[in-house]
PDB file of C-alpha atoms in Angstrom:
ATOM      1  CA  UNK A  79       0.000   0.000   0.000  1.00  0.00           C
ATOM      2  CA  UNK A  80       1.384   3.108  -1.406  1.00  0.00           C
ATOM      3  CA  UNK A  81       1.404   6.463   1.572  1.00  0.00           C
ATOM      4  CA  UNK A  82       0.655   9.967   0.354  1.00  0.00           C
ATOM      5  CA  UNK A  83       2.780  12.205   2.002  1.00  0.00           C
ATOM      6  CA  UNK A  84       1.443  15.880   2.624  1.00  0.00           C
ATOM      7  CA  UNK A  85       3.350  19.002   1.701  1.00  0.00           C
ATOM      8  CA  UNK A  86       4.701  19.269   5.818  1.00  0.00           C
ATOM      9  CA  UNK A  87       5.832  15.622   5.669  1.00  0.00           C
ATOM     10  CA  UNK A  88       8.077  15.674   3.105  1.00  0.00           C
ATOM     11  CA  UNK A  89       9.676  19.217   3.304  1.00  0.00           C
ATOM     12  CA  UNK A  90      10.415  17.444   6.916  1.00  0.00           C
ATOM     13  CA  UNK A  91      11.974  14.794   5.054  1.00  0.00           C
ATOM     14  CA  UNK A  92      13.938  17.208   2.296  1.00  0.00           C
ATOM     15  CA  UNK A  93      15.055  18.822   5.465  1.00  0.00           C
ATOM     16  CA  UNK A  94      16.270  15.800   7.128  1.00  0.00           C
ATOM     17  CA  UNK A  95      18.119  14.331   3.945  1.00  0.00           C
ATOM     18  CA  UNK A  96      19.755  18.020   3.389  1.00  0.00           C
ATOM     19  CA  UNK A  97      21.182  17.804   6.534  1.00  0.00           C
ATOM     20  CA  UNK A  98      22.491  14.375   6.036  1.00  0.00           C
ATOM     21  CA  UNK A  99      24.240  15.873   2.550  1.00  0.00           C
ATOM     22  CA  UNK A 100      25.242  18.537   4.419  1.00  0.00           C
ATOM     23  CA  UNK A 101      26.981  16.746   7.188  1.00  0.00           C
ATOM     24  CA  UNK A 102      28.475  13.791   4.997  1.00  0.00           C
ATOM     25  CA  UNK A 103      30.142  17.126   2.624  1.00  0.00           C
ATOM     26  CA  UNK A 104      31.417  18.478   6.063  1.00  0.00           C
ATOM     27  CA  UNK A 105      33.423  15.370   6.967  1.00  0.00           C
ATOM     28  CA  UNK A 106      34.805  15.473   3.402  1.00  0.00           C
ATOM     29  CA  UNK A 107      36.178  18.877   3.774  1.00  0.00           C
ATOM     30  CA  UNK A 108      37.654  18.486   7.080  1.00  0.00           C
ATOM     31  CA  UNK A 109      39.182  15.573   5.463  1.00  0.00           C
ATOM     32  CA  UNK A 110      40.217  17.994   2.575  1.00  0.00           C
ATOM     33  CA  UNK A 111      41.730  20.439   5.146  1.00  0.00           C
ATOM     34  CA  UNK A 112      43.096  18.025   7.631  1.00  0.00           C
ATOM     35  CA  UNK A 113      45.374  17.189   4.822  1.00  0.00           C
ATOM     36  CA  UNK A 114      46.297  20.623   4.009  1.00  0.00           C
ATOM     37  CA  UNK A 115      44.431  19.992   0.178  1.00  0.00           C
ATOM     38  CA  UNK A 116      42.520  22.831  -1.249  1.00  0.00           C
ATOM     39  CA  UNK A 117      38.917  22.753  -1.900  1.00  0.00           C
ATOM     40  CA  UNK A 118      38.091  25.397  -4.260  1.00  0.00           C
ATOM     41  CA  UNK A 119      39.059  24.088  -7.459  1.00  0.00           C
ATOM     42  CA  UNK A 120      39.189  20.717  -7.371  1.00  0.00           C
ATOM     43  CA  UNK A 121      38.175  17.889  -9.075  1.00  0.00           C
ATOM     44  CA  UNK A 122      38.616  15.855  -6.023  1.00  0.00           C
ATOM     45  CA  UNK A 123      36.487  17.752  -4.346  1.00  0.00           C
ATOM     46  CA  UNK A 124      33.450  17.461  -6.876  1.00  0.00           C
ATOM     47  CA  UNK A 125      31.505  15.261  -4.379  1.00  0.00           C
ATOM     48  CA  UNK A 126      31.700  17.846  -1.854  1.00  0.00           C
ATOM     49  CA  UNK A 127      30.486  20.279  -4.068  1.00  0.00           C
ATOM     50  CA  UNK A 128      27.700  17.972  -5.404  1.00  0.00           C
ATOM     51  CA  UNK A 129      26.785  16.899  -1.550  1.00  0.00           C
ATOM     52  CA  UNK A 130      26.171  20.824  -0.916  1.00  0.00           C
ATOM     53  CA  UNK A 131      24.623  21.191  -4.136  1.00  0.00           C
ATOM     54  CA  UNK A 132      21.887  18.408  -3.693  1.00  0.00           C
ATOM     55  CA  UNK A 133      21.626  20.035   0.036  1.00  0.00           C
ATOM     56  CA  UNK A 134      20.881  23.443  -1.617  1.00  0.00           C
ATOM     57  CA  UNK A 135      17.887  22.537  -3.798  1.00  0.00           C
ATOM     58  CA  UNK A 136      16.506  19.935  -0.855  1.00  0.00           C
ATOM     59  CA  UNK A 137      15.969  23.287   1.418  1.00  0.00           C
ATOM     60  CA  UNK A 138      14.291  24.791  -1.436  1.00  0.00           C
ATOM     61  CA  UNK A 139      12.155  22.403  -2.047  1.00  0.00           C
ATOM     62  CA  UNK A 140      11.507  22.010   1.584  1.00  0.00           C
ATOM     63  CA  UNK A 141      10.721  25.743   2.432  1.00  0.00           C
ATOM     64  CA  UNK A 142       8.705  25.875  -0.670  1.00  0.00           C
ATOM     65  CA  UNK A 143       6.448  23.201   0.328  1.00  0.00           C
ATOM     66  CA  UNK A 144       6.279  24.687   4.007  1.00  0.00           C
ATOM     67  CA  UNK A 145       4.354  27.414   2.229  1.00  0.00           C
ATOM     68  CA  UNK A 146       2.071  24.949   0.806  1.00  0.00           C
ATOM     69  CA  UNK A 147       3.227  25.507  -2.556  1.00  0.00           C
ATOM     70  CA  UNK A 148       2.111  22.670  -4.999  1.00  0.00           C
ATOM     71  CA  UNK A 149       4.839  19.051  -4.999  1.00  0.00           C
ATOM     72  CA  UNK A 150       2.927  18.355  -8.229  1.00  0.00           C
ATOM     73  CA  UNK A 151       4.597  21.564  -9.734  1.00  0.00           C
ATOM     74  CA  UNK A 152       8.230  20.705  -8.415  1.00  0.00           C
ATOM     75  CA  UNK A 153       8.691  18.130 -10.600  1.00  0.00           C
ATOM     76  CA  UNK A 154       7.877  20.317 -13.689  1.00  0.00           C
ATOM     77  CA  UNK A 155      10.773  20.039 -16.210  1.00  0.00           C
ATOM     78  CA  UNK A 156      11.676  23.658 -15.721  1.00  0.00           C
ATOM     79  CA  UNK A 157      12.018  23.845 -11.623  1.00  0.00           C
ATOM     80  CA  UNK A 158      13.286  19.989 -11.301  1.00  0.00           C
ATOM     81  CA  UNK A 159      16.575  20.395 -10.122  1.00  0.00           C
ATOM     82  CA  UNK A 160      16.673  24.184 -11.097  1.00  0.00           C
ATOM     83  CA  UNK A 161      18.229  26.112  -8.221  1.00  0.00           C
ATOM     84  CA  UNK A 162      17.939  29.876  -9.131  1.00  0.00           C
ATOM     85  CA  UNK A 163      14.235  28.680 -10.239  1.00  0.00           C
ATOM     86  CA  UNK A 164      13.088  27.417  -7.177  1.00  0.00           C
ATOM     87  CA  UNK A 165      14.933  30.382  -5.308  1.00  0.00           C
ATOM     88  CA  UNK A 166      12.734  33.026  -7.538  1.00  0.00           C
ATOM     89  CA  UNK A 167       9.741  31.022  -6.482  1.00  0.00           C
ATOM     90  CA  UNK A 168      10.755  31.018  -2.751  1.00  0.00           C
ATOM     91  CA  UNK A 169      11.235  34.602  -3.532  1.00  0.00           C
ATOM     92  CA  UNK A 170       7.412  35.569  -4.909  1.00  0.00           C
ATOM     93  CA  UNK A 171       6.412  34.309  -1.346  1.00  0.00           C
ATOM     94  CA  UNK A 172       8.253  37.398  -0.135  1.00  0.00           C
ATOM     95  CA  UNK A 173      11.255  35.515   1.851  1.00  0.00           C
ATOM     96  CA  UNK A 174      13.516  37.891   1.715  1.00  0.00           C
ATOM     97  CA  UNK A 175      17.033  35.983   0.423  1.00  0.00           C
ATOM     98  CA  UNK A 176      20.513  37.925   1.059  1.00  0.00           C
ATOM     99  CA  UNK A 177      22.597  39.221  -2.468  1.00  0.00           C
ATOM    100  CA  UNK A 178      25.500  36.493  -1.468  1.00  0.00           C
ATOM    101  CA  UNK A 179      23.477  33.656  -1.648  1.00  0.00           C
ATOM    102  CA  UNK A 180      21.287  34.573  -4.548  1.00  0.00           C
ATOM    103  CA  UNK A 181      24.353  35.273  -6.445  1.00  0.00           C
ATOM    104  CA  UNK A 182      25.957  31.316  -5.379  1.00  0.00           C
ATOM    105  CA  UNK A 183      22.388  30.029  -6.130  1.00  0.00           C
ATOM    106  CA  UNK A 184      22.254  31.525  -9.708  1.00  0.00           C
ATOM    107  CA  UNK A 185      26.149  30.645 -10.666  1.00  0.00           C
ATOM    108  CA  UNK A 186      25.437  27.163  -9.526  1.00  0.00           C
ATOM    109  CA  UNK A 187      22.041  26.819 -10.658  1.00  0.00           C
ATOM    110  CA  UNK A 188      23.201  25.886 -14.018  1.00  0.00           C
ATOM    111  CA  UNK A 189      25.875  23.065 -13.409  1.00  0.00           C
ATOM    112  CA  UNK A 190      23.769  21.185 -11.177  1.00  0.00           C
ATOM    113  CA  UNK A 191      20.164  21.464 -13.326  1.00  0.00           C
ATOM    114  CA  UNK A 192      22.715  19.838 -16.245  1.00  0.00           C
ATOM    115  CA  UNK A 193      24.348  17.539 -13.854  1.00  0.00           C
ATOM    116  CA  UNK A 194      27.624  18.269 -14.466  1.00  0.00           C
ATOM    117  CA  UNK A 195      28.708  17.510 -10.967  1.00  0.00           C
ATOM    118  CA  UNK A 196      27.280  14.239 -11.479  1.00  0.00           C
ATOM    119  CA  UNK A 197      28.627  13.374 -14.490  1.00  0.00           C
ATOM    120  CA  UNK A 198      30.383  15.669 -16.807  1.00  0.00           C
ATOM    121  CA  UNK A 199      33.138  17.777 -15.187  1.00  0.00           C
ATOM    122  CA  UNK A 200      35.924  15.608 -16.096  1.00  0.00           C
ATOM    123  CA  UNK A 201      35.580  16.049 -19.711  1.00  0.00           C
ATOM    124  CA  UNK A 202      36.935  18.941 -21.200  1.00  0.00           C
ATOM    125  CA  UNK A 203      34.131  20.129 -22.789  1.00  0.00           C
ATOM    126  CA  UNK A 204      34.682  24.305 -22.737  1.00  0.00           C
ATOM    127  CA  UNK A 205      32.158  24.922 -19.516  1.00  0.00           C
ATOM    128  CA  UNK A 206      33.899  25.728 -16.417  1.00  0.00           C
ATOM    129  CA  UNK A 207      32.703  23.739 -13.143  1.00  0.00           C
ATOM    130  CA  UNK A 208      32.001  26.354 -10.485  1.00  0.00           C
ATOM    131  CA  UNK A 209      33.633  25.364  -7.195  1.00  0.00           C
ATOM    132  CA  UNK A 210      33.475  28.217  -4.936  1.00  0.00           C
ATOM    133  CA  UNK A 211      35.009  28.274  -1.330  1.00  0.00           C
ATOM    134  CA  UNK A 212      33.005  26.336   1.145  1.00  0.00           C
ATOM    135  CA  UNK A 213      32.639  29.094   3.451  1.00  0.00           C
ATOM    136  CA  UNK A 214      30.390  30.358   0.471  1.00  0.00           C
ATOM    137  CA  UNK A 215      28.480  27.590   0.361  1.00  0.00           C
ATOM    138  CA  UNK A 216      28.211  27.472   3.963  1.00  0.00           C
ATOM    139  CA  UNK A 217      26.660  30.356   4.451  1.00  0.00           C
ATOM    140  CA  UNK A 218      23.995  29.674   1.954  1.00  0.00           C
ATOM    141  CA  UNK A 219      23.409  26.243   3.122  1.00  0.00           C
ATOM    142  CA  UNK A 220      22.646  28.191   6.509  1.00  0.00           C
ATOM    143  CA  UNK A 221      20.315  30.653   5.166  1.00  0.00           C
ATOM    144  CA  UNK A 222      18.136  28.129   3.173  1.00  0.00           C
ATOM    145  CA  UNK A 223      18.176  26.171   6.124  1.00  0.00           C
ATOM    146  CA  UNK A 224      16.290  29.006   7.987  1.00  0.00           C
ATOM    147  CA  UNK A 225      13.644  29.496   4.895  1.00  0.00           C
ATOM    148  CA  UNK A 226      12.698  26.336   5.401  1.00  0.00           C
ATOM    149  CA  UNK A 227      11.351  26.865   9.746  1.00  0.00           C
ATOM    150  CA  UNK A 228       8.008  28.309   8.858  1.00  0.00           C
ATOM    151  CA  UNK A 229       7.742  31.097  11.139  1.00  0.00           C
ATOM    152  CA  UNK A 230      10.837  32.523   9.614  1.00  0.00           C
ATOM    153  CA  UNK A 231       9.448  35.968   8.166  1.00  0.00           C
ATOM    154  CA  UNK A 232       5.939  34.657   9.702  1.00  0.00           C
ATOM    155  CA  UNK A 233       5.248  33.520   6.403  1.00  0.00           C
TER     156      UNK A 233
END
């Protein structure tokens, strides 16, 4: 017997997995720095950067569905797994989102809607993989994380 979730129950869930992406790409970068190996730039360090990625557009998704806004339309071709989309959705809700980490979210967006962390960024193909420094990505993953408590703003 198949369980339909409500919007509440599986933002909880996005939440929850975000956090376990979130703390899996932490003890890769203390790994990283332990061993005195830069991050930024890195095509070791593409699973980090995927791991914080995949965190990202789970706290979207999550604070989007906090605010009741529709699963079914999630999985439409042009949000699914588009970051600077579902951040201009969060947006129109009035969620007020800092300069810093609308700027990450829309130089990221791109790479991970096409996967490239997943799959492409060995080739050498002409497109540059963005790997910013995680502090960067930190402090985004931190202020998505906040979107997603819905009293934040009262909305």
């Amino acid at each position: 017997m198949e369980v339909e979730y409500d919007n509440i129950g599986i933002a909880a869930t996005y939440r929850m997995t975000a956090t376990y992406f979130k703390i899996s790409a932490d003890v890769l970068a203390k790994d990283f720095i332990s061993n005195k190996i830069r991050i930024s730039g890195n095509r070791k360090a593409i699973p980090y950067y995927y791991m914080i990625s995949h965190a990202l557009e789970l706290l979207l998704k999550c604070a989007l569905l906090k605010r009741n806004f529709p699963k079914s339309k999630l999985k439409n071709s042009t949000l699914r797994h588009n970051l600077i989309g579902l951040l201009d959705e969060l947006k129109n809700f009035g969620i007020p989102i800092t300069e810093d980490t609308y700027n990450t979210i829309q130089i990221i967006s791109d790479q991970h809607k096409k996967h490239r962390l997943r799959y492409d960024f060995l080739f050498d193909d002409g497109l540059l993989t963005f790997t910013p420094e995680p502090n960067s990505l930190n402090s985004t993953y931190d202020e998505l994380l906040l979107t997603g408590a819905i009293s934040t703003f009262g909305k």
